[in-house]
Amino acid sequence: MEPPFTKLHHLLRFLRPHWHWVVLAPFAMLLESYMDLLQPALMQRIVDEGVSAHDQALIFATGWRMLLYALLGALGGALCTYFSSKAAMGFGNDVRQAVFRAVQRLTFEQTDRFTAGSLTTRLTDDISVLQFLVMMLTRMLLRSPFLLIGSIILVLRTDWHLALPLLLSAPVITWIVIRWMSRLIPLFRERQLRNDRLSAKMQETLIGIRVVKAFATERGEARRFEGLNQAVAETGLEAGYLHATLWPALSLVQHLTVVVILFVAGFEADAGLIKAGQIAAIVNWVSQVMMALIHLSFQTMHFSRSFISARRVLEVLGTEPGIQDGPRTEAPADGSIEFRNVSFAYPGSSGQPVLKDLSFRIQPGTHVAIIGATGSGKTTLMNLIARFYEADGGEVLVGGAPVRTYALRALRGAMGIVLQNPRLFVGSIDENIRWGRADATDEEVAEAARIAQADRFIAQFPEHGATRIAQGGVSLSGGQKQRISIARALIRHPQILLLDDATSAVDPETERRLRQGIRRHFRGTTVLSVVQRVSSIQDNDAILVLDGGRIAGFGTHEELLRTCAPYREIIDSQTPGGKEVA
Ligand code: ADP
């Protein structure tokens, strides 16, 4: 487990592996800045000693030196960019990796709380802002103060009177920038929130693109997107307006300062106190001071902006996973499942329990169907077995031990889970099946597909198992997707197979063969399936009937028909004339 990341300075840990680049970059930059400082002095020499004395040799020699210094400066600049890019990219990569890992550890509830949109912008935008900060710090952090102080010293050495206007303009520049920043920082915060919403909308529309098209609501969606997009653009525009006023204000101050300096220098030159080359050099250094001040203010601004992003990244990194690993790293002793007085309410819901005092035991290797009205808690019950959520009261046991005592990998590693809306990944059919167990052989993949009744339709695709699905590949029907997902779960040879309405789009005859195949090939596996159709109850050893979060009955079909009124109602509702079909 990684140490918790809660404070800003914790992010510095991500710089540690790249420390040599972090150190080298400012050194290279010092070379560049030092050359920048030397140039005006050389120019001064050319003007004052070369031009006025008509000394061609000195002009050439100094000119060559200026060229050499410029080349050295360029070399320093290029090296600095290379080193700081290395530092920033390495840092950004590591942070992104850590945030991705943290996101994967979040529980469903925590993911919902952050929202997928916000997690996406944190993983992309916010980390890019931090990456840019590292780039900027390694390049500019020393450069601006170095140029600022160096130029001031050189001006003071040449003619200290001419440094006085600087003393007046520096506070003005600082004041302008502070005022500007106080308006800009809230804008950044707002913009990130609006970005979150925009990216959430984008994801929602892309995931639900079929629904959008089916309902022909593209225009409505585009309008809603436009609204959110506009909101992001507005904050950008507002920042743009601020920017538009800032630059002219700063350059006005800069030029005024130069004018005042030239004015004073004019008098001094008349009095023979200063030479033309010296004035030119001073103007150059003063410009560097001004630019350094402006850069420093921008750096401070980016710094503040990065704080917002850093906090957003740290919120993810510092979130303790809602569900922690237990000490057991070995697989459950067997595939038994037991609920002891289990109660559960979804976190954040009104506290209304979804499961109420549930107790039952399923022996290893038995097949149990769960049936009940929509909302009776069937999926929730499955969620507790895989420990996607933690029971509020009572105990859920797998293999005789409470689920919270297992490391999640050990617990879920023993399970094959097929969720209600199975999601396949971009890749071939075989890759999707092998996703369940990376080291499965081709034969095992084929066998899992066969048992899941997927082999026949796979054989009809042009490239069989190598056929690509999803992006740029074939589209699968709901029933085909479900069967590939079942194959993906079976290939794990799970002790417990959880099928949450996983055969709803498979025809009853195929489903019957599938269930019989599982029973034949996976003798020891406990199979728990949420079912909607009465026909899916066949081939199960027992049926658990849920009604409003409570167990209304648990037994065989015949027993329940005799003793369980809610079960009879379900059977009757699905059987023409009230006759049983199971
Ligand atoms: P079933 O699978 O039997 O249709 P569920 O277990 O999915 O029922 O849901 C049981 C109840 O819990 C429903 O009232 C549903 O609204 C609620 N519920 C399901 N998931 C969540 C969730 N993530 N947050 C809050 N309530 C939920």
PDB file of N, CA and C and ligand atoms in Angstrom, residues 108-109 112 346-349 354-355 372-381 383 389 420 500 530 532 546, ligand 1:
ATOM      1  N   PHE A 108     -17.184   1.653  -5.709  1.00  0.00           N
ATOM      2  CA  PHE A 108     -18.202   2.191  -6.613  1.00  0.00           C
ATOM      3  C   PHE A 108     -18.742   3.506  -6.066  1.00  0.00           C
ATOM      4  N   GLU A 109     -18.974   3.482  -4.752  1.00  0.00           N
ATOM      5  CA  GLU A 109     -19.579   4.665  -4.136  1.00  0.00           C
ATOM      6  C   GLU A 109     -18.642   5.875  -4.233  1.00  0.00           C
ATOM      7  N   ASP A 112     -18.606   7.151  -7.735  1.00  0.00           N
ATOM      8  CA  ASP A 112     -19.828   7.922  -8.010  1.00  0.00           C
ATOM      9  C   ASP A 112     -19.727   9.310  -7.403  1.00  0.00           C
ATOM     10  N   TYR A 346     -27.515   1.560   1.010  1.00  0.00           N
ATOM     11  CA  TYR A 346     -26.493   2.202   0.177  1.00  0.00           C
ATOM     12  C   TYR A 346     -25.998   3.471   0.849  1.00  0.00           C
ATOM     13  N   PRO A 347     -24.681   3.664   0.892  1.00  0.00           N
ATOM     14  CA  PRO A 347     -24.156   4.892   1.489  1.00  0.00           C
ATOM     15  C   PRO A 347     -24.717   6.100   0.723  1.00  0.00           C
ATOM     16  N   GLY A 348     -25.078   7.095   1.465  1.00  0.00           N
ATOM     17  CA  GLY A 348     -25.550   8.314   0.803  1.00  0.00           C
ATOM     18  C   GLY A 348     -27.031   8.272   0.465  1.00  0.00           C
ATOM     19  N   SER A 349     -27.638   7.081   0.491  1.00  0.00           N
ATOM     20  CA  SER A 349     -29.092   7.041   0.265  1.00  0.00           C
ATOM     21  C   SER A 349     -29.756   7.454   1.577  1.00  0.00           C
ATOM     22  N   VAL A 354     -31.743  -1.698   2.086  1.00  0.00           N
ATOM     23  CA  VAL A 354     -32.105  -2.406   0.854  1.00  0.00           C
ATOM     24  C   VAL A 354     -32.182  -3.901   1.151  1.00  0.00           C
ATOM     25  N   LEU A 355     -31.287  -4.361   2.043  1.00  0.00           N
ATOM     26  CA  LEU A 355     -31.356  -5.755   2.498  1.00  0.00           C
ATOM     27  C   LEU A 355     -31.619  -5.744   4.000  1.00  0.00           C
ATOM     28  N   GLY A 372     -36.875 -12.350  -7.810  1.00  0.00           N
ATOM     29  CA  GLY A 372     -37.623 -11.373  -7.007  1.00  0.00           C
ATOM     30  C   GLY A 372     -37.962 -10.185  -7.884  1.00  0.00           C
ATOM     31  N   ALA A 373     -38.878  -9.372  -7.413  1.00  0.00           N
ATOM     32  CA  ALA A 373     -39.301  -8.224  -8.214  1.00  0.00           C
ATOM     33  C   ALA A 373     -38.135  -7.265  -8.415  1.00  0.00           C
ATOM     34  N   THR A 374     -38.235  -6.378  -9.380  1.00  0.00           N
ATOM     35  CA  THR A 374     -37.215  -5.353  -9.604  1.00  0.00           C
ATOM     36  C   THR A 374     -37.082  -4.511  -8.333  1.00  0.00           C
ATOM     37  N   GLY A 375     -35.863  -4.278  -7.941  1.00  0.00           N
ATOM     38  CA  GLY A 375     -35.638  -3.452  -6.758  1.00  0.00           C
ATOM     39  C   GLY A 375     -35.709  -4.230  -5.454  1.00  0.00           C
ATOM     40  N   SER A 376     -35.858  -5.569  -5.544  1.00  0.00           N
ATOM     41  CA  SER A 376     -35.975  -6.332  -4.290  1.00  0.00           C
ATOM     42  C   SER A 376     -34.604  -6.570  -3.653  1.00  0.00           C
ATOM     43  N   GLY A 377     -33.526  -6.246  -4.367  1.00  0.00           N
ATOM     44  CA  GLY A 377     -32.195  -6.313  -3.737  1.00  0.00           C
ATOM     45  C   GLY A 377     -31.309  -7.435  -4.268  1.00  0.00           C
ATOM     46  N   LYS A 378     -31.656  -7.997  -5.434  1.00  0.00           N
ATOM     47  CA  LYS A 378     -30.897  -9.154  -5.954  1.00  0.00           C
ATOM     48  C   LYS A 378     -29.460  -8.760  -6.292  1.00  0.00           C
ATOM     49  N   THR A 379     -29.312  -7.662  -7.065  1.00  0.00           N
ATOM     50  CA  THR A 379     -27.960  -7.222  -7.445  1.00  0.00           C
ATOM     51  C   THR A 379     -27.170  -6.821  -6.211  1.00  0.00           C
ATOM     52  N   THR A 380     -27.863  -6.182  -5.284  1.00  0.00           N
ATOM     53  CA  THR A 380     -27.198  -5.737  -4.052  1.00  0.00           C
ATOM     54  C   THR A 380     -26.603  -6.939  -3.305  1.00  0.00           C
ATOM     55  N   LEU A 381     -27.361  -8.012  -3.274  1.00  0.00           N
ATOM     56  CA  LEU A 381     -26.894  -9.217  -2.579  1.00  0.00           C
ATOM     57  C   LEU A 381     -25.601  -9.729  -3.232  1.00  0.00           C
ATOM     58  N   ASN A 383     -23.515  -7.925  -4.909  1.00  0.00           N
ATOM     59  CA  ASN A 383     -22.476  -6.923  -4.627  1.00  0.00           C
ATOM     60  C   ASN A 383     -21.807  -7.170  -3.278  1.00  0.00           C
ATOM     61  N   TYR A 389     -19.507  -3.618  -1.864  1.00  0.00           N
ATOM     62  CA  TYR A 389     -19.988  -2.789  -0.751  1.00  0.00           C
ATOM     63  C   TYR A 389     -19.828  -3.612   0.524  1.00  0.00           C
ATOM     64  N   GLN A 420     -24.612  -7.180 -14.808  1.00  0.00           N
ATOM     65  CA  GLN A 420     -25.864  -7.044 -15.540  1.00  0.00           C
ATOM     66  C   GLN A 420     -25.668  -6.551 -16.977  1.00  0.00           C
ATOM     67  N   ASP A 500     -25.202 -12.130 -12.792  1.00  0.00           N
ATOM     68  CA  ASP A 500     -26.266 -11.178 -12.480  1.00  0.00           C
ATOM     69  C   ASP A 500     -27.090 -10.920 -13.735  1.00  0.00           C
ATOM     70  N   VAL A 530     -28.722 -14.380 -10.592  1.00  0.00           N
ATOM     71  CA  VAL A 530     -29.932 -13.566 -10.539  1.00  0.00           C
ATOM     72  C   VAL A 530     -30.668 -13.835 -11.840  1.00  0.00           C
ATOM     73  N   GLN A 532     -34.438 -13.389 -14.184  1.00  0.00           N
ATOM     74  CA  GLN A 532     -35.724 -12.705 -14.341  1.00  0.00           C
ATOM     75  C   GLN A 532     -36.763 -13.690 -14.852  1.00  0.00           C
ATOM     76  N   LEU A 546     -36.423 -13.228  -3.169  1.00  0.00           N
ATOM     77  CA  LEU A 546     -36.284 -11.974  -2.420  1.00  0.00           C
ATOM     78  C   LEU A 546     -37.551 -11.151  -2.602  1.00  0.00           C
TER      79      LEU A 546
HETATM   80  P1  ADP B   1     -32.694  -5.737  -8.073  1.00  0.00           P
HETATM   81  O1  ADP B   1     -31.396  -6.271  -8.545  1.00  0.00           O
HETATM   82  O2  ADP B   1     -33.477  -6.730  -7.289  1.00  0.00           O
HETATM   83  O3  ADP B   1     -33.529  -5.130  -9.139  1.00  0.00           O
HETATM   84  P2  ADP B   1     -31.070  -3.832  -6.683  1.00  0.00           P
HETATM   85  O4  ADP B   1     -30.277  -4.645  -5.736  1.00  0.00           O
HETATM   86  O5  ADP B   1     -30.410  -3.380  -7.925  1.00  0.00           O
HETATM   87  O6  ADP B   1     -32.415  -4.575  -7.030  1.00  0.00           O
HETATM   88  O7  ADP B   1     -31.601  -2.531  -5.947  1.00  0.00           O
HETATM   89  C1  ADP B   1     -32.262  -2.593  -4.711  1.00  0.00           C
HETATM   90  C2  ADP B   1     -32.587  -1.176  -4.257  1.00  0.00           C
HETATM   91  O8  ADP B   1     -31.387  -0.465  -4.023  1.00  0.00           O
HETATM   92  C3  ADP B   1     -33.368  -0.391  -5.274  1.00  0.00           C
HETATM   93  O9  ADP B   1     -34.360   0.328  -4.580  1.00  0.00           O
HETATM   94  C4  ADP B   1     -32.364   0.561  -5.876  1.00  0.00           C
HETATM   95  O10 ADP B   1     -32.976   1.780  -6.172  1.00  0.00           O
HETATM   96  C5  ADP B   1     -31.355   0.744  -4.747  1.00  0.00           C
HETATM   97  N1  ADP B   1     -30.004   0.927  -5.264  1.00  0.00           N
HETATM   98  C6  ADP B   1     -29.359   0.127  -6.142  1.00  0.00           C
HETATM   99  N2  ADP B   1     -28.108   0.582  -6.379  1.00  0.00           N
HETATM  100  C7  ADP B   1     -27.961   1.701  -5.644  1.00  0.00           C
HETATM  101  C8  ADP B   1     -26.895   2.633  -5.455  1.00  0.00           C
HETATM  102  N3  ADP B   1     -25.710   2.505  -6.074  1.00  0.00           N
HETATM  103  N4  ADP B   1     -27.105   3.671  -4.622  1.00  0.00           N
HETATM  104  C9  ADP B   1     -28.290   3.818  -3.982  1.00  0.00           C
HETATM  105  N5  ADP B   1     -29.318   2.985  -4.121  1.00  0.00           N
HETATM  106  C10 ADP B   1     -29.180   1.931  -4.928  1.00  0.00           C
END
